[in-house]
Amino acid sequence: MEALIEVTELTKRYGDTLAVNGVDLTVRPGEVYGFLGPNGAGKTTTLRILTGLIRPTSGAVRVLGGTPGSPDVLGRTGSMIESPAFYPYLSGLDNLRLLAEYAEVSRQRVDEVLELVDLKERSKDRFSTYSLGMKQRLGVAAALLKDPELVILDEPTNGLDPAGMRDMRRLIRELGSDGRTVLLSSHLLGEVQQICDRVGIIDSGRMVAEHNVDELRGEQELLVRAEPQQQAQAVLSSLLGSGAVHRYDETLRVQVDPTRAAEINRVLVEAGIAVSELHSAERALEDLFFELTANE
């Protein structure tokens, strides 16, 4: 299957700063691909290159079979990079109508995308009165105006409340299931696990790993809070191996199937250890990065 995005040895340098360092990235048709990394990892710089906003220092980049930023590629791509910018004195509706005019899109499509992002009721209010989350949703609406084949979204849930985040995740899943290809960046591990098919992980400008979401979900852990902690760590290391038990502040993270929680609790209690907390835990993004880069 021919890739919609192909990136090979992508590098972007700003003076002495290497913002993107030899990134390889492939996004296949019809998938929702999560570009995961902490703030400052190089995600936005990479997306700006893919949309033709900046040029790479070196490397090869193909988007939809063409050059990023070319008229044909732009006509088939919808994007929201960083904070969406609109005329503050115009309403959300008028901002989208203006964009639709330039893109030769019908006004009916404007109404459709406002409905998709749940902004219909506030569409006639000035953009300057919108909350951060509403501005974010209007940016996604603008990205969908042309009914694009490829959608590129930079931190689409930024500024949204929990209900808004849930609705945005639902929308992105629907875009993927509707035959579009979606590339989205995020610093939230839990977010991409819920909506993405594959995940690329970038850290300090370098692509450090690429996983299917099922592989990420397969990394299961138990969080254990017990006293004395050092003795609890020794008991669990003896049971599971030292590599499966890690200390984080006042807790232990144990890489084991959560269905063994009762067994873990019993072993600790029989060893005279007081267990005050024991539950399944999703690995923190920082923990995942540490494991991936520890030997580099």
PDB file of C-alpha atoms in Angstrom:
ATOM      1  CA  MET A   1       0.000   0.000   0.000  1.00  0.00           C
ATOM      2  CA  GLU A   2       1.515   3.322  -1.095  1.00  0.00           C
ATOM      3  CA  ALA A   3       2.184   5.684   1.801  1.00  0.00           C
ATOM      4  CA  LEU A   4       0.492   9.086   1.884  1.00  0.00           C
ATOM      5  CA  ILE A   5       3.382  10.589   3.849  1.00  0.00           C
ATOM      6  CA  GLU A   6       6.976   9.446   3.375  1.00  0.00           C
ATOM      7  CA  VAL A   7       9.754  11.112   5.340  1.00  0.00           C
ATOM      8  CA  THR A   8      13.382   9.957   5.162  1.00  0.00           C
ATOM      9  CA  GLU A   9      16.294  11.344   7.200  1.00  0.00           C
ATOM     10  CA  LEU A  10      14.464  14.620   7.794  1.00  0.00           C
ATOM     11  CA  THR A  11      16.588  17.308   9.432  1.00  0.00           C
ATOM     12  CA  LYS A  12      15.827  20.918  10.363  1.00  0.00           C
ATOM     13  CA  ARG A  13      18.458  23.166  11.864  1.00  0.00           C
ATOM     14  CA  TYR A  14      18.042  26.666  13.270  1.00  0.00           C
ATOM     15  CA  GLY A  15      21.568  27.990  13.699  1.00  0.00           C
ATOM     16  CA  ASP A  16      23.226  25.717  16.244  1.00  0.00           C
ATOM     17  CA  THR A  17      19.907  24.149  17.262  1.00  0.00           C
ATOM     18  CA  LEU A  18      18.959  20.835  15.649  1.00  0.00           C
ATOM     19  CA  ALA A  19      15.162  20.865  15.960  1.00  0.00           C
ATOM     20  CA  VAL A  20      14.613  17.703  13.883  1.00  0.00           C
ATOM     21  CA  ASN A  21      17.377  15.131  13.602  1.00  0.00           C
ATOM     22  CA  GLY A  22      17.166  12.372  10.964  1.00  0.00           C
ATOM     23  CA  VAL A  23      13.466  11.554  11.363  1.00  0.00           C
ATOM     24  CA  ASP A  24      11.947   8.706   9.318  1.00  0.00           C
ATOM     25  CA  LEU A  25       8.157   8.634   9.194  1.00  0.00           C
ATOM     26  CA  THR A  26       5.579   6.763   7.111  1.00  0.00           C
ATOM     27  CA  VAL A  27       1.814   7.315   7.273  1.00  0.00           C
ATOM     28  CA  ARG A  28      -0.403   4.862   5.410  1.00  0.00           C
ATOM     29  CA  PRO A  29      -3.756   5.558   3.741  1.00  0.00           C
ATOM     30  CA  GLY A  30      -6.781   5.349   6.034  1.00  0.00           C
ATOM     31  CA  GLU A  31      -4.945   5.257   9.351  1.00  0.00           C
ATOM     32  CA  VAL A  32      -4.943   7.605  12.320  1.00  0.00           C
ATOM     33  CA  TYR A  33      -1.279   8.143  13.131  1.00  0.00           C
ATOM     34  CA  GLY A  34      -0.252   9.690  16.431  1.00  0.00           C
ATOM     35  CA  PHE A  35       2.938  11.754  16.566  1.00  0.00           C
ATOM     36  CA  LEU A  36       3.799  11.594  20.227  1.00  0.00           C
ATOM     37  CA  GLY A  37       6.331  13.556  22.238  1.00  0.00           C
ATOM     38  CA  PRO A  38       6.787  16.147  24.968  1.00  0.00           C
ATOM     39  CA  ASN A  39       6.644  19.868  24.274  1.00  0.00           C
ATOM     40  CA  GLY A  40       9.745  20.927  22.356  1.00  0.00           C
ATOM     41  CA  ALA A  41      10.445  17.450  20.966  1.00  0.00           C
ATOM     42  CA  GLY A  42      10.195  18.556  17.316  1.00  0.00           C
ATOM     43  CA  LYS A  43       6.595  17.602  16.548  1.00  0.00           C
ATOM     44  CA  THR A  44       5.375  21.010  15.348  1.00  0.00           C
ATOM     45  CA  THR A  45       8.533  21.646  13.308  1.00  0.00           C
ATOM     46  CA  THR A  46       8.003  18.339  11.500  1.00  0.00           C
ATOM     47  CA  LEU A  47       4.339  19.134  10.817  1.00  0.00           C
ATOM     48  CA  ARG A  48       5.253  22.596   9.516  1.00  0.00           C
ATOM     49  CA  ILE A  49       7.610  20.929   7.033  1.00  0.00           C
ATOM     50  CA  LEU A  50       4.916  18.457   5.956  1.00  0.00           C
ATOM     51  CA  THR A  51       2.491  21.316   5.230  1.00  0.00           C
ATOM     52  CA  GLY A  52       5.057  23.382   3.328  1.00  0.00           C
ATOM     53  CA  LEU A  53       5.245  26.188   5.890  1.00  0.00           C
ATOM     54  CA  ILE A  54       9.005  25.778   6.273  1.00  0.00           C
ATOM     55  CA  ARG A  55      11.673  23.955   4.307  1.00  0.00           C
ATOM     56  CA  PRO A  56      13.837  21.171   5.702  1.00  0.00           C
ATOM     57  CA  THR A  57      17.571  21.544   6.030  1.00  0.00           C
ATOM     58  CA  SER A  58      18.012  18.076   4.533  1.00  0.00           C
ATOM     59  CA  GLY A  59      16.121  14.859   3.904  1.00  0.00           C
ATOM     60  CA  ALA A  60      13.375  13.681   1.576  1.00  0.00           C
ATOM     61  CA  VAL A  61       9.673  14.466   2.111  1.00  0.00           C
ATOM     62  CA  ARG A  62       6.708  13.330   0.007  1.00  0.00           C
ATOM     63  CA  VAL A  63       3.091  14.105   0.886  1.00  0.00           C
ATOM     64  CA  LEU A  64       0.234  12.642  -1.180  1.00  0.00           C
ATOM     65  CA  GLY A  65       2.816  11.763  -3.811  1.00  0.00           C
ATOM     66  CA  GLY A  66       3.936  15.366  -4.215  1.00  0.00           C
ATOM     67  CA  THR A  67       5.942  18.182  -2.716  1.00  0.00           C
ATOM     68  CA  PRO A  68       4.730  19.700   0.582  1.00  0.00           C
ATOM     69  CA  GLY A  69       3.086  23.064  -0.036  1.00  0.00           C
ATOM     70  CA  SER A  70       2.427  22.494  -3.745  1.00  0.00           C
ATOM     71  CA  PRO A  71      -1.060  23.526  -4.969  1.00  0.00           C
ATOM     72  CA  ASP A  72      -2.162  19.952  -5.644  1.00  0.00           C
ATOM     73  CA  VAL A  73      -1.071  18.724  -2.218  1.00  0.00           C
ATOM     74  CA  LEU A  74      -2.586  21.722  -0.411  1.00  0.00           C
ATOM     75  CA  GLY A  75      -5.891  21.166  -2.202  1.00  0.00           C
ATOM     76  CA  ARG A  76      -6.121  17.649  -0.765  1.00  0.00           C
ATOM     77  CA  THR A  77      -4.837  18.462   2.734  1.00  0.00           C
ATOM     78  CA  GLY A  78      -6.487  20.098   5.727  1.00  0.00           C
ATOM     79  CA  SER A  79      -4.319  21.219   8.616  1.00  0.00           C
ATOM     80  CA  MET A  80      -4.196  23.045  11.917  1.00  0.00           C
ATOM     81  CA  ILE A  81      -0.665  23.851  13.024  1.00  0.00           C
ATOM     82  CA  GLU A  82      -0.070  25.462  16.430  1.00  0.00           C
ATOM     83  CA  SER A  83      -2.725  27.973  17.557  1.00  0.00           C
ATOM     84  CA  PRO A  84      -5.399  28.697  14.909  1.00  0.00           C
ATOM     85  CA  ALA A  85      -5.383  32.307  13.661  1.00  0.00           C
ATOM     86  CA  PHE A  86      -8.555  34.090  12.575  1.00  0.00           C
ATOM     87  CA  TYR A  87      -9.792  37.667  12.275  1.00  0.00           C
ATOM     88  CA  PRO A  88     -10.731  38.596  15.863  1.00  0.00           C
ATOM     89  CA  TYR A  89     -13.461  41.072  14.877  1.00  0.00           C
ATOM     90  CA  LEU A  90     -15.293  38.572  12.654  1.00  0.00           C
ATOM     91  CA  SER A  91     -17.569  35.820  13.892  1.00  0.00           C
ATOM     92  CA  GLY A  92     -16.544  32.205  13.646  1.00  0.00           C
ATOM     93  CA  LEU A  93     -19.096  31.800  10.880  1.00  0.00           C
ATOM     94  CA  ASP A  94     -17.778  34.749   8.853  1.00  0.00           C
ATOM     95  CA  ASN A  95     -14.182  33.598   9.301  1.00  0.00           C
ATOM     96  CA  LEU A  96     -15.071  30.213   7.834  1.00  0.00           C
ATOM     97  CA  ARG A  97     -17.130  31.774   5.049  1.00  0.00           C
ATOM     98  CA  LEU A  98     -14.140  33.883   4.075  1.00  0.00           C
ATOM     99  CA  LEU A  99     -11.896  30.825   3.992  1.00  0.00           C
ATOM    100  CA  ALA A 100     -14.535  28.922   2.029  1.00  0.00           C
ATOM    101  CA  GLU A 101     -14.592  31.688  -0.590  1.00  0.00           C
ATOM    102  CA  TYR A 102     -10.847  31.459  -1.115  1.00  0.00           C
ATOM    103  CA  ALA A 103     -11.003  27.662  -1.237  1.00  0.00           C
ATOM    104  CA  GLU A 104     -14.080  27.682  -3.524  1.00  0.00           C
ATOM    105  CA  VAL A 105     -16.085  25.704  -0.984  1.00  0.00           C
ATOM    106  CA  SER A 106     -19.864  26.017  -0.647  1.00  0.00           C
ATOM    107  CA  ARG A 107     -21.497  27.769   2.307  1.00  0.00           C
ATOM    108  CA  GLN A 108     -23.352  24.559   3.014  1.00  0.00           C
ATOM    109  CA  ARG A 109     -20.007  22.952   3.840  1.00  0.00           C
ATOM    110  CA  VAL A 110     -19.350  25.757   6.350  1.00  0.00           C
ATOM    111  CA  ASP A 111     -22.522  24.823   8.212  1.00  0.00           C
ATOM    112  CA  GLU A 112     -21.568  21.154   8.092  1.00  0.00           C
ATOM    113  CA  VAL A 113     -18.133  21.620   9.676  1.00  0.00           C
ATOM    114  CA  LEU A 114     -19.511  23.932  12.366  1.00  0.00           C
ATOM    115  CA  GLU A 115     -21.954  21.169  13.250  1.00  0.00           C
ATOM    116  CA  LEU A 116     -19.142  18.600  13.282  1.00  0.00           C
ATOM    117  CA  VAL A 117     -17.134  20.540  15.872  1.00  0.00           C
ATOM    118  CA  ASP A 118     -20.199  21.594  17.887  1.00  0.00           C
ATOM    119  CA  LEU A 119     -19.859  25.352  17.305  1.00  0.00           C
ATOM    120  CA  LYS A 120     -23.156  26.021  15.546  1.00  0.00           C
ATOM    121  CA  GLU A 121     -24.731  27.821  18.514  1.00  0.00           C
ATOM    122  CA  ARG A 122     -21.776  30.192  18.972  1.00  0.00           C
ATOM    123  CA  SER A 123     -20.915  30.569  15.291  1.00  0.00           C
ATOM    124  CA  LYS A 124     -22.200  34.172  15.086  1.00  0.00           C
ATOM    125  CA  ASP A 125     -20.138  35.364  18.061  1.00  0.00           C
ATOM    126  CA  ARG A 126     -16.889  37.205  17.440  1.00  0.00           C
ATOM    127  CA  PHE A 127     -13.770  35.075  17.404  1.00  0.00           C
ATOM    128  CA  SER A 128     -12.220  37.365  20.038  1.00  0.00           C
ATOM    129  CA  THR A 129     -14.865  36.216  22.539  1.00  0.00           C
ATOM    130  CA  TYR A 130     -14.099  32.511  22.075  1.00  0.00           C
ATOM    131  CA  SER A 131     -12.422  30.457  24.770  1.00  0.00           C
ATOM    132  CA  LEU A 132      -9.179  28.642  23.937  1.00  0.00           C
ATOM    133  CA  GLY A 133     -11.092  25.414  23.419  1.00  0.00           C
ATOM    134  CA  MET A 134     -13.598  27.070  21.072  1.00  0.00           C
ATOM    135  CA  LYS A 135     -10.764  28.600  19.046  1.00  0.00           C
ATOM    136  CA  GLN A 136      -9.244  25.139  18.791  1.00  0.00           C
ATOM    137  CA  ARG A 137     -12.507  23.664  17.513  1.00  0.00           C
ATOM    138  CA  LEU A 138     -12.868  26.430  14.935  1.00  0.00           C
ATOM    139  CA  GLY A 139      -9.344  25.622  13.750  1.00  0.00           C
ATOM    140  CA  VAL A 140     -10.335  21.990  13.244  1.00  0.00           C
ATOM    141  CA  ALA A 141     -13.461  23.118  11.385  1.00  0.00           C
ATOM    142  CA  ALA A 142     -11.274  25.182   9.044  1.00  0.00           C
ATOM    143  CA  ALA A 143      -9.028  22.156   8.460  1.00  0.00           C
ATOM    144  CA  LEU A 144     -12.066  20.117   7.380  1.00  0.00           C
ATOM    145  CA  LEU A 145     -13.577  22.736   5.057  1.00  0.00           C
ATOM    146  CA  LYS A 146     -12.194  21.229   1.831  1.00  0.00           C
ATOM    147  CA  ASP A 147     -13.284  17.700   2.834  1.00  0.00           C
ATOM    148  CA  PRO A 148      -9.590  16.736   2.643  1.00  0.00           C
ATOM    149  CA  GLU A 149      -8.058  13.366   1.952  1.00  0.00           C
ATOM    150  CA  LEU A 150      -5.321  14.010   4.543  1.00  0.00           C
ATOM    151  CA  VAL A 151      -5.882  15.838   7.844  1.00  0.00           C
ATOM    152  CA  ILE A 152      -2.906  17.103   9.894  1.00  0.00           C
ATOM    153  CA  LEU A 153      -3.695  18.338  13.404  1.00  0.00           C
ATOM    154  CA  ASP A 154      -1.240  19.781  15.909  1.00  0.00           C
ATOM    155  CA  GLU A 155      -2.384  19.166  19.522  1.00  0.00           C
ATOM    156  CA  PRO A 156      -6.111  19.251  18.592  1.00  0.00           C
ATOM    157  CA  THR A 157      -7.360  18.787  22.172  1.00  0.00           C
ATOM    158  CA  ASN A 158      -5.282  21.639  23.583  1.00  0.00           C
ATOM    159  CA  GLY A 159      -7.449  23.878  25.759  1.00  0.00           C
ATOM    160  CA  LEU A 160     -10.506  21.630  25.701  1.00  0.00           C
ATOM    161  CA  ASP A 161     -12.351  20.595  28.846  1.00  0.00           C
ATOM    162  CA  PRO A 162     -12.878  16.838  29.455  1.00  0.00           C
ATOM    163  CA  ALA A 163     -16.179  16.809  27.542  1.00  0.00           C
ATOM    164  CA  GLY A 164     -14.591  18.703  24.657  1.00  0.00           C
ATOM    165  CA  MET A 165     -11.645  16.301  24.597  1.00  0.00           C
ATOM    166  CA  ARG A 166     -14.051  13.370  24.437  1.00  0.00           C
ATOM    167  CA  ASP A 167     -15.950  14.945  21.531  1.00  0.00           C
ATOM    168  CA  MET A 168     -12.724  15.759  19.671  1.00  0.00           C
ATOM    169  CA  ARG A 169     -11.508  12.183  20.063  1.00  0.00           C
ATOM    170  CA  ARG A 170     -14.820  10.946  18.715  1.00  0.00           C
ATOM    171  CA  LEU A 171     -14.542  13.283  15.721  1.00  0.00           C
ATOM    172  CA  ILE A 172     -10.999  12.160  14.921  1.00  0.00           C
ATOM    173  CA  ARG A 173     -12.011   8.504  15.129  1.00  0.00           C
ATOM    174  CA  GLU A 174     -14.895   9.231  12.751  1.00  0.00           C
ATOM    175  CA  LEU A 175     -12.538  10.952  10.308  1.00  0.00           C
ATOM    176  CA  GLY A 176     -10.318   7.873  10.299  1.00  0.00           C
ATOM    177  CA  SER A 177     -13.197   5.436   9.885  1.00  0.00           C
ATOM    178  CA  ASP A 178     -14.578   7.560   7.031  1.00  0.00           C
ATOM    179  CA  GLY A 179     -11.601   6.763   4.794  1.00  0.00           C
ATOM    180  CA  ARG A 180      -9.504   9.840   5.550  1.00  0.00           C
ATOM    181  CA  THR A 181      -5.955   9.690   6.790  1.00  0.00           C
ATOM    182  CA  VAL A 182      -5.221  11.613   9.984  1.00  0.00           C
ATOM    183  CA  LEU A 183      -1.831  12.628  11.374  1.00  0.00           C
ATOM    184  CA  LEU A 184      -2.055  14.254  14.771  1.00  0.00           C
ATOM    185  CA  SER A 185       0.552  15.355  17.251  1.00  0.00           C
ATOM    186  CA  SER A 186       0.092  15.111  20.993  1.00  0.00           C
ATOM    187  CA  HIS A 187       2.034  15.001  24.248  1.00  0.00           C
ATOM    188  CA  LEU A 188      -0.694  12.890  25.885  1.00  0.00           C
ATOM    189  CA  LEU A 189       0.022   9.154  25.833  1.00  0.00           C
ATOM    190  CA  GLY A 190      -3.511   8.224  26.902  1.00  0.00           C
ATOM    191  CA  GLU A 191      -5.032  10.356  24.158  1.00  0.00           C
ATOM    192  CA  VAL A 192      -3.240   8.723  21.244  1.00  0.00           C
ATOM    193  CA  GLN A 193      -3.824   5.265  22.679  1.00  0.00           C
ATOM    194  CA  GLN A 194      -7.573   5.846  22.465  1.00  0.00           C
ATOM    195  CA  ILE A 195      -7.780   7.088  18.889  1.00  0.00           C
ATOM    196  CA  CYS A 196      -4.682   6.086  16.905  1.00  0.00           C
ATOM    197  CA  ASP A 197      -3.747   2.994  14.917  1.00  0.00           C
ATOM    198  CA  ARG A 198       0.001   3.603  15.090  1.00  0.00           C
ATOM    199  CA  VAL A 199       2.198   5.918  17.116  1.00  0.00           C
ATOM    200  CA  GLY A 200       5.588   7.452  16.359  1.00  0.00           C
ATOM    201  CA  ILE A 201       7.501   8.723  19.388  1.00  0.00           C
ATOM    202  CA  ILE A 202       9.870  11.675  19.016  1.00  0.00           C
ATOM    203  CA  ASP A 203      12.243  12.979  21.665  1.00  0.00           C
ATOM    204  CA  SER A 204      14.788  15.809  21.329  1.00  0.00           C
ATOM    205  CA  GLY A 205      14.274  15.892  17.572  1.00  0.00           C
ATOM    206  CA  ARG A 206      14.865  12.173  17.050  1.00  0.00           C
ATOM    207  CA  MET A 207      12.363   9.423  16.323  1.00  0.00           C
ATOM    208  CA  VAL A 208      13.049   6.963  19.124  1.00  0.00           C
ATOM    209  CA  ALA A 209      10.332   4.369  18.488  1.00  0.00           C
ATOM    210  CA  GLU A 210       7.279   3.470  16.474  1.00  0.00           C
ATOM    211  CA  HIS A 211       4.544   1.181  17.802  1.00  0.00           C
ATOM    212  CA  ASN A 212       1.148  -0.166  17.001  1.00  0.00           C
ATOM    213  CA  VAL A 213      -1.251   1.052  19.660  1.00  0.00           C
ATOM    214  CA  ASP A 214      -1.843  -2.540  20.767  1.00  0.00           C
ATOM    215  CA  GLU A 215       1.881  -2.779  21.540  1.00  0.00           C
ATOM    216  CA  LEU A 216       1.667   0.309  23.728  1.00  0.00           C
ATOM    217  CA  ARG A 217      -1.399  -0.981  25.506  1.00  0.00           C
ATOM    218  CA  GLY A 218       0.405  -4.271  26.044  1.00  0.00           C
ATOM    219  CA  GLU A 219       2.887  -2.582  28.345  1.00  0.00           C
ATOM    220  CA  GLN A 220       0.863  -3.109  31.529  1.00  0.00           C
ATOM    221  CA  GLU A 221       1.921  -2.254  35.042  1.00  0.00           C
ATOM    222  CA  LEU A 222       0.785  -2.374  38.636  1.00  0.00           C
ATOM    223  CA  LEU A 223       1.397   0.559  40.939  1.00  0.00           C
ATOM    224  CA  VAL A 224       2.252  -0.599  44.454  1.00  0.00           C
ATOM    225  CA  ARG A 225       2.594   1.530  47.582  1.00  0.00           C
ATOM    226  CA  ALA A 226       3.929  -0.555  50.465  1.00  0.00           C
ATOM    227  CA  GLU A 227       6.082  -0.241  53.586  1.00  0.00           C
ATOM    228  CA  PRO A 228       8.888  -0.892  54.031  1.00  0.00           C
ATOM    229  CA  GLN A 229       9.405  -0.018  50.379  1.00  0.00           C
ATOM    230  CA  GLN A 230      12.918  -1.435  50.057  1.00  0.00           C
ATOM    231  CA  GLN A 231      11.777  -4.812  51.373  1.00  0.00           C
ATOM    232  CA  ALA A 232       8.739  -4.798  49.085  1.00  0.00           C
ATOM    233  CA  GLN A 233      10.987  -4.104  46.091  1.00  0.00           C
ATOM    234  CA  ALA A 234      13.278  -6.975  47.079  1.00  0.00           C
ATOM    235  CA  VAL A 235      10.357  -9.423  47.468  1.00  0.00           C
ATOM    236  CA  LEU A 236       8.816  -8.486  44.106  1.00  0.00           C
ATOM    237  CA  SER A 237      12.190  -8.536  42.352  1.00  0.00           C
ATOM    238  CA  SER A 238      12.733 -12.055  43.656  1.00  0.00           C
ATOM    239  CA  LEU A 239       9.302 -13.087  42.371  1.00  0.00           C
ATOM    240  CA  LEU A 240       9.330 -11.334  38.980  1.00  0.00           C
ATOM    241  CA  GLY A 241      12.932 -10.423  38.264  1.00  0.00           C
ATOM    242  CA  SER A 242      14.721  -7.168  39.083  1.00  0.00           C
ATOM    243  CA  GLY A 243      13.999  -5.680  35.629  1.00  0.00           C
ATOM    244  CA  ALA A 244      10.252  -5.824  36.278  1.00  0.00           C
ATOM    245  CA  VAL A 245      10.261  -3.640  39.400  1.00  0.00           C
ATOM    246  CA  HIS A 246      11.104   0.073  39.415  1.00  0.00           C
ATOM    247  CA  ARG A 247      10.949   2.616  42.202  1.00  0.00           C
ATOM    248  CA  TYR A 248       9.310   6.010  41.573  1.00  0.00           C
ATOM    249  CA  ASP A 249       9.320   8.269  44.623  1.00  0.00           C
ATOM    250  CA  GLU A 250       7.074   6.560  47.180  1.00  0.00           C
ATOM    251  CA  THR A 251       5.661   3.888  44.855  1.00  0.00           C
ATOM    252  CA  LEU A 252       6.830   0.828  42.962  1.00  0.00           C
ATOM    253  CA  ARG A 253       5.840   0.219  39.341  1.00  0.00           C
ATOM    254  CA  VAL A 254       5.709  -3.464  38.532  1.00  0.00           C
ATOM    255  CA  GLN A 255       5.643  -4.644  34.922  1.00  0.00           C
ATOM    256  CA  VAL A 256       3.222  -7.533  35.204  1.00  0.00           C
ATOM    257  CA  ASP A 257      -0.251  -8.476  33.994  1.00  0.00           C
ATOM    258  CA  PRO A 258      -2.739  -6.640  36.286  1.00  0.00           C
ATOM    259  CA  THR A 259      -4.679  -9.896  36.701  1.00  0.00           C
ATOM    260  CA  ARG A 260      -1.855 -10.982  39.045  1.00  0.00           C
ATOM    261  CA  ALA A 261      -2.699  -8.168  41.492  1.00  0.00           C
ATOM    262  CA  ALA A 262      -4.171 -10.571  44.081  1.00  0.00           C
ATOM    263  CA  GLU A 263      -1.059 -12.740  43.924  1.00  0.00           C
ATOM    264  CA  ILE A 264       1.224  -9.711  44.328  1.00  0.00           C
ATOM    265  CA  ASN A 265      -0.784  -8.526  47.333  1.00  0.00           C
ATOM    266  CA  ARG A 266      -0.722 -11.989  48.960  1.00  0.00           C
ATOM    267  CA  VAL A 267       3.064 -12.376  48.525  1.00  0.00           C
ATOM    268  CA  LEU A 268       3.739  -8.975  50.064  1.00  0.00           C
ATOM    269  CA  VAL A 269       1.381  -9.487  53.014  1.00  0.00           C
ATOM    270  CA  GLU A 270       2.860 -12.936  53.752  1.00  0.00           C
ATOM    271  CA  ALA A 271       6.279 -11.267  53.834  1.00  0.00           C
ATOM    272  CA  GLY A 272       5.037  -8.917  56.573  1.00  0.00           C
ATOM    273  CA  ILE A 273       4.795  -5.896  54.286  1.00  0.00           C
ATOM    274  CA  ALA A 274       1.927  -3.407  54.698  1.00  0.00           C
ATOM    275  CA  VAL A 275       0.255  -2.694  51.332  1.00  0.00           C
ATOM    276  CA  SER A 276      -1.657   0.595  51.254  1.00  0.00           C
ATOM    277  CA  GLU A 277      -2.226   0.903  47.496  1.00  0.00           C
ATOM    278  CA  LEU A 278      -2.238  -1.538  44.601  1.00  0.00           C
ATOM    279  CA  HIS A 279      -3.837  -0.925  41.190  1.00  0.00           C
ATOM    280  CA  SER A 280      -3.164  -1.087  37.468  1.00  0.00           C
ATOM    281  CA  ALA A 281      -1.365   1.929  36.050  1.00  0.00           C
ATOM    282  CA  GLU A 282      -0.620   3.383  32.656  1.00  0.00           C
ATOM    283  CA  ARG A 283       3.025   4.198  32.224  1.00  0.00           C
ATOM    284  CA  ALA A 284       3.832   7.879  32.343  1.00  0.00           C
ATOM    285  CA  LEU A 285       5.149   9.330  29.098  1.00  0.00           C
ATOM    286  CA  GLU A 286       8.390  10.263  30.845  1.00  0.00           C
ATOM    287  CA  ASP A 287       8.864   6.643  31.971  1.00  0.00           C
ATOM    288  CA  LEU A 288       8.372   5.387  28.439  1.00  0.00           C
ATOM    289  CA  PHE A 289      10.916   7.854  27.072  1.00  0.00           C
ATOM    290  CA  PHE A 290      13.433   6.857  29.736  1.00  0.00           C
ATOM    291  CA  GLU A 291      13.123   3.196  28.817  1.00  0.00           C
ATOM    292  CA  LEU A 292      13.442   3.916  25.088  1.00  0.00           C
ATOM    293  CA  THR A 293      16.476   6.173  25.369  1.00  0.00           C
ATOM    294  CA  ALA A 294      18.302   4.658  28.352  1.00  0.00           C
ATOM    295  CA  ASN A 295      20.822   2.781  26.193  1.00  0.00           C
ATOM    296  CA  GLU A 296      21.489   5.540  23.704  1.00  0.00           C
TER     297      GLU A 296
END
